[in-house]
């Protein structure tokens, strides 16, 4: 999926919502545990209920890898289900990979050849040769960690060099030598608020993947005020607030209702550019 196709889908659905599939076997409704594959059963119901209101899904690999082979099978089945039944959805493998070139090439092969996923999150700490293997696949996206929403982001990402340039700003500037806004996005946490202004001075046209709305307390209005572009430029993720909205047999219906609420808020924010 290219940038224009992504924007067309945002306009069609009047939404830039990404539903995070952070599916924890210990948090899903108990009645699903009797299913042969409870994780996939849960995901399938969530996807069916939320697909009208979102433009992307983001399975977080840690939640699947924690279950070994069974979890990886559930992850693969989830990806295939989305691709077959909702082909307009942008799929993000939230894997935060990044290693020396040879290893990154294998990670890239996993997600882009074996699974044929649209995008993968990548950690930039090891530099250019750890990122560029992911950029050799036409039509695929690297989503580079830039400024995250966790408390520990202050430990490194906001540190300044002697010229006053913060580390996340260096990541944004340097990475533009490797790719452009047609195949690279950046992760920027919703809790960073007005920092989106500084980010947009460096990457005015790139899409940003924005976690932290909902359970983590980020403000959608603030993110849009400082981060939205004429092509939207935002994919805003919500995970727990949607997928765990209810723990009864009505869990999927409740998830759909929560996703619809977010979509309606997004429609208002999009009014200025559509």
PDB file of N, CA, C and O in Angstrom, residues 16 188 193-201 203-208 210 219-236 269 273:
ATOM      1  N   UNK A  16      -8.433   7.738  10.892  1.00  0.00           N
ATOM      2  CA  UNK A  16      -7.013   7.378  10.827  1.00  0.00           C
ATOM      3  C   UNK A  16      -6.664   6.525  12.042  1.00  0.00           C
ATOM      4  O   UNK A  16      -5.557   6.567  12.573  1.00  0.00           O
ATOM      5  N   UNK A 188       5.833   8.278  17.034  1.00  0.00           N
ATOM      6  CA  UNK A 188       5.875   9.418  17.954  1.00  0.00           C
ATOM      7  C   UNK A 188       4.728   9.246  18.944  1.00  0.00           C
ATOM      8  O   UNK A 188       3.563   9.172  18.551  1.00  0.00           O
ATOM      9  N   UNK A 193       2.694  15.582  23.111  1.00  0.00           N
ATOM     10  CA  UNK A 193       2.016  16.881  23.006  1.00  0.00           C
ATOM     11  C   UNK A 193       2.627  17.830  21.995  1.00  0.00           C
ATOM     12  O   UNK A 193       2.776  17.507  20.813  1.00  0.00           O
ATOM     13  N   UNK A 194       3.035  19.013  22.462  1.00  0.00           N
ATOM     14  CA  UNK A 194       3.511  20.060  21.553  1.00  0.00           C
ATOM     15  C   UNK A 194       4.833  19.713  20.887  1.00  0.00           C
ATOM     16  O   UNK A 194       5.269  20.421  19.965  1.00  0.00           O
ATOM     17  N   UNK A 195       5.467  18.634  21.315  1.00  0.00           N
ATOM     18  CA  UNK A 195       6.700  18.199  20.661  1.00  0.00           C
ATOM     19  C   UNK A 195       6.453  17.871  19.189  1.00  0.00           C
ATOM     20  O   UNK A 195       7.378  17.881  18.372  1.00  0.00           O
ATOM     21  N   UNK A 196       5.192  17.596  18.838  1.00  0.00           N
ATOM     22  CA  UNK A 196       4.853  17.357  17.433  1.00  0.00           C
ATOM     23  C   UNK A 196       5.206  18.566  16.563  1.00  0.00           C
ATOM     24  O   UNK A 196       5.511  18.404  15.380  1.00  0.00           O
ATOM     25  N   UNK A 197       5.154  19.753  17.119  1.00  0.00           N
ATOM     26  CA  UNK A 197       5.556  20.956  16.370  1.00  0.00           C
ATOM     27  C   UNK A 197       7.004  20.848  15.932  1.00  0.00           C
ATOM     28  O   UNK A 197       7.344  21.126  14.773  1.00  0.00           O
ATOM     29  N   UNK A 198       7.880  20.468  16.857  1.00  0.00           N
ATOM     30  CA  UNK A 198       9.302  20.335  16.535  1.00  0.00           C
ATOM     31  C   UNK A 198       9.526  19.231  15.519  1.00  0.00           C
ATOM     32  O   UNK A 198      10.366  19.351  14.621  1.00  0.00           O
ATOM     33  N   UNK A 199       8.785  18.154  15.655  1.00  0.00           N
ATOM     34  CA  UNK A 199       8.927  17.027  14.731  1.00  0.00           C
ATOM     35  C   UNK A 199       8.512  17.420  13.324  1.00  0.00           C
ATOM     36  O   UNK A 199       9.188  17.100  12.342  1.00  0.00           O
ATOM     37  N   UNK A 200       7.422  18.159  13.205  1.00  0.00           N
ATOM     38  CA  UNK A 200       6.938  18.560  11.887  1.00  0.00           C
ATOM     39  C   UNK A 200       7.869  19.556  11.190  1.00  0.00           C
ATOM     40  O   UNK A 200       7.857  19.671   9.961  1.00  0.00           O
ATOM     41  N   UNK A 201       8.719  20.249  11.945  1.00  0.00           N
ATOM     42  CA  UNK A 201       9.711  21.126  11.315  1.00  0.00           C
ATOM     43  C   UNK A 201      10.757  20.313  10.567  1.00  0.00           C
ATOM     44  O   UNK A 201      11.344  20.784   9.589  1.00  0.00           O
ATOM     45  N   UNK A 203      10.237  16.714   9.698  1.00  0.00           N
ATOM     46  CA  UNK A 203       9.573  15.769   8.782  1.00  0.00           C
ATOM     47  C   UNK A 203       8.148  16.273   8.513  1.00  0.00           C
ATOM     48  O   UNK A 203       7.184  15.724   9.040  1.00  0.00           O
ATOM     49  N   UNK A 204       8.015  17.296   7.681  1.00  0.00           N
ATOM     50  CA  UNK A 204       6.695  17.901   7.482  1.00  0.00           C
ATOM     51  C   UNK A 204       5.693  17.033   6.745  1.00  0.00           C
ATOM     52  O   UNK A 204       4.482  17.249   6.867  1.00  0.00           O
ATOM     53  N   UNK A 205       6.169  16.039   5.995  1.00  0.00           N
ATOM     54  CA  UNK A 205       5.261  15.288   5.128  1.00  0.00           C
ATOM     55  C   UNK A 205       5.170  13.803   5.442  1.00  0.00           C
ATOM     56  O   UNK A 205       4.374  13.093   4.826  1.00  0.00           O
ATOM     57  N   UNK A 206       5.949  13.313   6.377  1.00  0.00           N
ATOM     58  CA  UNK A 206       5.935  11.891   6.694  1.00  0.00           C
ATOM     59  C   UNK A 206       4.698  11.535   7.527  1.00  0.00           C
ATOM     60  O   UNK A 206       4.212  12.344   8.320  1.00  0.00           O
ATOM     61  N   UNK A 207       4.240  10.303   7.343  1.00  0.00           N
ATOM     62  CA  UNK A 207       3.223   9.775   8.245  1.00  0.00           C
ATOM     63  C   UNK A 207       3.873   9.448   9.586  1.00  0.00           C
ATOM     64  O   UNK A 207       5.025   9.011   9.646  1.00  0.00           O
ATOM     65  N   UNK A 208       3.122   9.682  10.653  1.00  0.00           N
ATOM     66  CA  UNK A 208       3.556   9.341  11.999  1.00  0.00           C
ATOM     67  C   UNK A 208       2.613   8.296  12.573  1.00  0.00           C
ATOM     68  O   UNK A 208       1.390   8.443  12.490  1.00  0.00           O
ATOM     69  N   UNK A 210       1.194   6.950  15.867  1.00  0.00           N
ATOM     70  CA  UNK A 210       1.075   7.595  17.171  1.00  0.00           C
ATOM     71  C   UNK A 210       0.372   6.673  18.164  1.00  0.00           C
ATOM     72  O   UNK A 210      -0.857   6.588  18.190  1.00  0.00           O
ATOM     73  N   UNK A 219      -3.710  12.915  24.173  1.00  0.00           N
ATOM     74  CA  UNK A 219      -4.837  13.712  23.690  1.00  0.00           C
ATOM     75  C   UNK A 219      -4.901  13.695  22.171  1.00  0.00           C
ATOM     76  O   UNK A 219      -3.969  14.157  21.498  1.00  0.00           O
ATOM     77  N   UNK A 220      -6.000  13.178  21.627  1.00  0.00           N
ATOM     78  CA  UNK A 220      -6.176  13.164  20.177  1.00  0.00           C
ATOM     79  C   UNK A 220      -6.195  14.580  19.621  1.00  0.00           C
ATOM     80  O   UNK A 220      -5.604  14.859  18.579  1.00  0.00           O
ATOM     81  N   UNK A 221      -6.871  15.492  20.304  1.00  0.00           N
ATOM     82  CA  UNK A 221      -6.982  16.871  19.842  1.00  0.00           C
ATOM     83  C   UNK A 221      -5.608  17.524  19.744  1.00  0.00           C
ATOM     84  O   UNK A 221      -5.297  18.217  18.764  1.00  0.00           O
ATOM     85  N   UNK A 222      -4.767  17.288  20.748  1.00  0.00           N
ATOM     86  CA  UNK A 222      -3.432  17.887  20.751  1.00  0.00           C
ATOM     87  C   UNK A 222      -2.565  17.291  19.650  1.00  0.00           C
ATOM     88  O   UNK A 222      -1.837  18.017  18.958  1.00  0.00           O
ATOM     89  N   UNK A 223      -2.647  15.981  19.480  1.00  0.00           N
ATOM     90  CA  UNK A 223      -1.889  15.325  18.416  1.00  0.00           C
ATOM     91  C   UNK A 223      -2.264  15.901  17.055  1.00  0.00           C
ATOM     92  O   UNK A 223      -1.393  16.199  16.229  1.00  0.00           O
ATOM     93  N   UNK A 224      -3.557  16.079  16.814  1.00  0.00           N
ATOM     94  CA  UNK A 224      -4.020  16.596  15.528  1.00  0.00           C
ATOM     95  C   UNK A 224      -3.646  18.066  15.343  1.00  0.00           C
ATOM     96  O   UNK A 224      -3.261  18.493  14.249  1.00  0.00           O
ATOM     97  N   UNK A 225      -3.744  18.839  16.407  1.00  0.00           N
ATOM     98  CA  UNK A 225      -3.433  20.269  16.328  1.00  0.00           C
ATOM     99  C   UNK A 225      -1.999  20.506  15.880  1.00  0.00           C
ATOM    100  O   UNK A 225      -1.719  21.377  15.048  1.00  0.00           O
ATOM    101  N   UNK A 226      -1.083  19.726  16.412  1.00  0.00           N
ATOM    102  CA  UNK A 226       0.336  19.953  16.142  1.00  0.00           C
ATOM    103  C   UNK A 226       0.932  18.974  15.135  1.00  0.00           C
ATOM    104  O   UNK A 226       2.025  19.230  14.616  1.00  0.00           O
ATOM    105  N   UNK A 227       0.222  17.872  14.833  1.00  0.00           N
ATOM    106  CA  UNK A 227       0.834  16.855  13.995  1.00  0.00           C
ATOM    107  C   UNK A 227       0.174  16.587  12.660  1.00  0.00           C
ATOM    108  O   UNK A 227       0.786  15.975  11.780  1.00  0.00           O
ATOM    109  N   UNK A 228      -1.063  17.043  12.473  1.00  0.00           N
ATOM    110  CA  UNK A 228      -1.785  16.716  11.239  1.00  0.00           C
ATOM    111  C   UNK A 228      -1.260  17.526  10.056  1.00  0.00           C
ATOM    112  O   UNK A 228      -0.899  18.693  10.191  1.00  0.00           O
ATOM    113  N   UNK A 229      -1.212  16.883   8.886  1.00  0.00           N
ATOM    114  CA  UNK A 229      -0.801  17.545   7.648  1.00  0.00           C
ATOM    115  C   UNK A 229      -1.982  17.599   6.681  1.00  0.00           C
ATOM    116  O   UNK A 229      -3.065  17.087   6.963  1.00  0.00           O
ATOM    117  N   UNK A 230      -1.762  18.153   5.503  1.00  0.00           N
ATOM    118  CA  UNK A 230      -2.818  18.237   4.493  1.00  0.00           C
ATOM    119  C   UNK A 230      -3.208  16.854   3.966  1.00  0.00           C
ATOM    120  O   UNK A 230      -4.258  16.683   3.351  1.00  0.00           O
ATOM    121  N   UNK A 231      -2.348  15.863   4.190  1.00  0.00           N
ATOM    122  CA  UNK A 231      -2.659  14.470   3.822  1.00  0.00           C
ATOM    123  C   UNK A 231      -2.913  13.639   5.075  1.00  0.00           C
ATOM    124  O   UNK A 231      -2.720  12.433   5.065  1.00  0.00           O
ATOM    125  N   UNK A 232      -3.331  14.282   6.121  1.00  0.00           N
ATOM    126  CA  UNK A 232      -3.551  13.691   7.445  1.00  0.00           C
ATOM    127  C   UNK A 232      -2.218  13.437   8.146  1.00  0.00           C
ATOM    128  O   UNK A 232      -1.928  13.990   9.188  1.00  0.00           O
ATOM    129  N   UNK A 233      -1.410  12.538   7.591  1.00  0.00           N
ATOM    130  CA  UNK A 233      -0.067  12.332   8.132  1.00  0.00           C
ATOM    131  C   UNK A 233      -0.024  11.628   9.470  1.00  0.00           C
ATOM    132  O   UNK A 233       1.026  11.561  10.104  1.00  0.00           O
ATOM    133  N   UNK A 234      -1.152  11.080   9.905  1.00  0.00           N
ATOM    134  CA  UNK A 234      -1.220  10.436  11.209  1.00  0.00           C
ATOM    135  C   UNK A 234      -1.900   9.068  11.110  1.00  0.00           C
ATOM    136  O   UNK A 234      -2.906   8.926  10.407  1.00  0.00           O
ATOM    137  N   UNK A 235      -1.352   8.102  11.804  1.00  0.00           N
ATOM    138  CA  UNK A 235      -2.035   6.844  12.079  1.00  0.00           C
ATOM    139  C   UNK A 235      -2.023   6.717  13.595  1.00  0.00           C
ATOM    140  O   UNK A 235      -0.968   6.507  14.197  1.00  0.00           O
ATOM    141  N   UNK A 236      -3.174   6.909  14.209  1.00  0.00           N
ATOM    142  CA  UNK A 236      -3.246   6.950  15.671  1.00  0.00           C
ATOM    143  C   UNK A 236      -3.729   5.607  16.195  1.00  0.00           C
ATOM    144  O   UNK A 236      -4.801   5.129  15.815  1.00  0.00           O
ATOM    145  N   UNK A 269     -11.826  15.936  13.415  1.00  0.00           N
ATOM    146  CA  UNK A 269     -10.472  16.466  13.234  1.00  0.00           C
ATOM    147  C   UNK A 269     -10.098  16.536  11.746  1.00  0.00           C
ATOM    148  O   UNK A 269      -9.330  17.415  11.328  1.00  0.00           O
ATOM    149  N   UNK A 273      -9.307  19.237   6.564  1.00  0.00           N
ATOM    150  CA  UNK A 273      -8.475  18.918   5.383  1.00  0.00           C
ATOM    151  C   UNK A 273      -9.233  18.153   4.314  1.00  0.00           C
ATOM    152  O   UNK A 273      -8.713  17.976   3.204  1.00  0.00           O
TER     153      UNK A 273
END
